[in-house]
Tab-separated table of C-alpha atoms in Angstrom:
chain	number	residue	atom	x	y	z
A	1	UNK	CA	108.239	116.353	90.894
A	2	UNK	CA	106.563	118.810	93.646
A	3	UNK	CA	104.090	117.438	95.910
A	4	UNK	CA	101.446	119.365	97.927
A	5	UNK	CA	100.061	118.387	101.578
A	6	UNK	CA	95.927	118.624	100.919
A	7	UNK	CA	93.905	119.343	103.746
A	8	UNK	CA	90.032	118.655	103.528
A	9	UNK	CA	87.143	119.127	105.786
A	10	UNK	CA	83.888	118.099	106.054
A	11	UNK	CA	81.840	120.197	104.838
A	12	UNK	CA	78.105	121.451	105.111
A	13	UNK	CA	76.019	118.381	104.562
A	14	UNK	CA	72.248	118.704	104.319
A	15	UNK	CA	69.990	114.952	105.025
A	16	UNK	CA	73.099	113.736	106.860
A	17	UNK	CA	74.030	113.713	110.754
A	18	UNK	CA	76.310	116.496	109.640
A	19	UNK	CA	73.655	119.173	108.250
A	20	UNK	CA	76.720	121.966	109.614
A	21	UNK	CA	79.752	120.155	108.584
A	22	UNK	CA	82.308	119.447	110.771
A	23	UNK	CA	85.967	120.703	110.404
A	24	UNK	CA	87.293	117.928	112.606
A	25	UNK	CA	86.546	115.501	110.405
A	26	UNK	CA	88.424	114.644	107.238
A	27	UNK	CA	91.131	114.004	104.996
A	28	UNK	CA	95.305	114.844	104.822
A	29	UNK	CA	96.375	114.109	100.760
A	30	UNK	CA	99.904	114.260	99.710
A	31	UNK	CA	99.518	114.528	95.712
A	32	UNK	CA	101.181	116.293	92.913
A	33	UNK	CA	98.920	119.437	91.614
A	34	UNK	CA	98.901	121.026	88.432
A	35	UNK	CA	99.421	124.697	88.499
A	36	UNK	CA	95.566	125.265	87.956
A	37	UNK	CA	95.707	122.971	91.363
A	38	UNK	CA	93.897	119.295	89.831
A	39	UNK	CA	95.855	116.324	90.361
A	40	UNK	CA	98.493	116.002	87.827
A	41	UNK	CA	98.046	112.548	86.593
A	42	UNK	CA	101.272	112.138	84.516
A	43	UNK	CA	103.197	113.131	87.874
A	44	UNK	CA	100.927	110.748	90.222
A	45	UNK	CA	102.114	108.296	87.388
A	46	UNK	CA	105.758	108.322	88.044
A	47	UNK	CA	105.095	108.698	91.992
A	48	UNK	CA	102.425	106.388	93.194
A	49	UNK	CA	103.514	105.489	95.903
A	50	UNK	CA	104.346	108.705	97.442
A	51	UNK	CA	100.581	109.651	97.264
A	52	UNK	CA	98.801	108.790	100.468
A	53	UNK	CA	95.907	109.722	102.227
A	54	UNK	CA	94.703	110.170	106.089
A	55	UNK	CA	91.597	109.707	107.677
A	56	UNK	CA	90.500	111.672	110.765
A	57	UNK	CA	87.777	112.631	112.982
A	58	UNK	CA	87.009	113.407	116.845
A	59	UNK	CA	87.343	109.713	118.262
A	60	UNK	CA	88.794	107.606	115.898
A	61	UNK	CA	92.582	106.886	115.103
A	62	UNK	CA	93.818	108.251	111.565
A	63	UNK	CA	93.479	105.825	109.121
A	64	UNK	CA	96.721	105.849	106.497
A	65	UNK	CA	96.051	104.561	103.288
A	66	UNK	CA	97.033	105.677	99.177
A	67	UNK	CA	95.587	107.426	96.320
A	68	UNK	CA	94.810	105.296	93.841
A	69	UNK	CA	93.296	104.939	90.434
A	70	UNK	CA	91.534	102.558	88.425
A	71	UNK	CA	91.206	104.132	84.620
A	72	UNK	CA	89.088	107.367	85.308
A	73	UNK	CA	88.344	106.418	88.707
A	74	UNK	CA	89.791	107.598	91.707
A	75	UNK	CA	89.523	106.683	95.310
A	76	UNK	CA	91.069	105.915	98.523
A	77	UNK	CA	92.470	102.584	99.378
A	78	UNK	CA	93.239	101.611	103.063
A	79	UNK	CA	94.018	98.111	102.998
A	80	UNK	CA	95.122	96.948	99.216
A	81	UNK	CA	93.634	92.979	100.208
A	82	UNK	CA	90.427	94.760	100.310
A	83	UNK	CA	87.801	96.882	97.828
A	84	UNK	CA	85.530	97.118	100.793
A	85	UNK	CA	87.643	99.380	102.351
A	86	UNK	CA	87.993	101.725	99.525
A	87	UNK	CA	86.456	105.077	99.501
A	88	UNK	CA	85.964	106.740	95.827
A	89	UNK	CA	86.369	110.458	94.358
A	90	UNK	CA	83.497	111.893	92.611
A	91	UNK	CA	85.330	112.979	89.366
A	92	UNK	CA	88.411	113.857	91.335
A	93	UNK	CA	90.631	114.046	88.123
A	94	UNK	CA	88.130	117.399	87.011
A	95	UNK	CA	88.684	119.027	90.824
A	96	UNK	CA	90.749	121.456	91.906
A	97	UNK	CA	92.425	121.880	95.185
A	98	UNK	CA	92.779	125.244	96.102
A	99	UNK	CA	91.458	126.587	99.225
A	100	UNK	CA	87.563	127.221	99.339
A	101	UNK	CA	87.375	124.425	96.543
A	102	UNK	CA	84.952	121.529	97.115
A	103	UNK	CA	85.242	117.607	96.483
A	104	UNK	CA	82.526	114.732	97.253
A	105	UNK	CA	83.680	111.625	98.905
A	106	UNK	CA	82.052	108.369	98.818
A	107	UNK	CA	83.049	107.238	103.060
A	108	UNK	CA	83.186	103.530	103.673
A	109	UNK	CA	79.747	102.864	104.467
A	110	UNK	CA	78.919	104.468	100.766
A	111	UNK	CA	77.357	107.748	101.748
A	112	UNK	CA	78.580	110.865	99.563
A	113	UNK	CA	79.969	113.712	101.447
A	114	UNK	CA	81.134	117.110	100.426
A	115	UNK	CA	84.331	118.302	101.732
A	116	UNK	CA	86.233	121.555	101.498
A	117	UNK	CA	89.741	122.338	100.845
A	118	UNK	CA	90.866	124.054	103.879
A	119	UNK	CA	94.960	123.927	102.848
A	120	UNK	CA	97.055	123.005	99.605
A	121	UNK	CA	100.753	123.523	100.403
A	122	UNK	CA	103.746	122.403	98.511
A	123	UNK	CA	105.823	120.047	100.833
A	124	UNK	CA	109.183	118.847	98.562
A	125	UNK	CA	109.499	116.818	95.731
A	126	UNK	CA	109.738	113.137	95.186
């Protein structure tokens, strides 16, 4: 089962602080693609724990935490003793990731932001 290392930056963001985006802010996936490049869910099935998910931006430590989903629903989850914590995936099952693609993420304090796929690379199999 082939994984891929997903890069994602923040993106161009219009009524937010970030109105130009910022590409030092975002997110570091490691997640099985399809070859049309959406998560393949029968592979994140068989390899949960494998697929994790990293925080960053200028001033904070990285914050390590999983993919996870909840029937349809996808999102983030830092701290598994904790919902507040989680950060959800606008329809990530429909995405792609492949470079130029976009995504909307809920962040923690529940505002939706658009990020772009700035890297998918495969990185080894689990």
């Amino acid at each position: 089962m082939t994984m891929n290392r997903i890069t994602l930056r923040l993106a161009r963001n219009p009524s937010t602080p970030f109105v130009e985006g910022d590409p030092e802010r975002g997110y570091v996936l490691l997640a099985p693609l399809t070859p049309d490049g959406k998560i393949d869910a029968d592979v994140y099935a068989a390899a949960k724990a494998a697929c994790t998910v990293r925080r960053f931006g200028p001033g904070i430590d990285p914050v390590e935490g999983k993919l996870k989903r909840h029937a349809s629903v996808w999102y983030f989850d830092y701290d598994a003793q904790r919902a507040s914590d989680d950060e959800p995936v606008f329809k990530l099952g429909d995405h792609r990731f492949l470079p130029g693609d976009y995504v909307t993420i809920t962040d923690e304090e529940g505002t939706p932001l658009t990020y772009q796929v700035s890297e998918a690379v495969r990185v080894g199999s689990v």
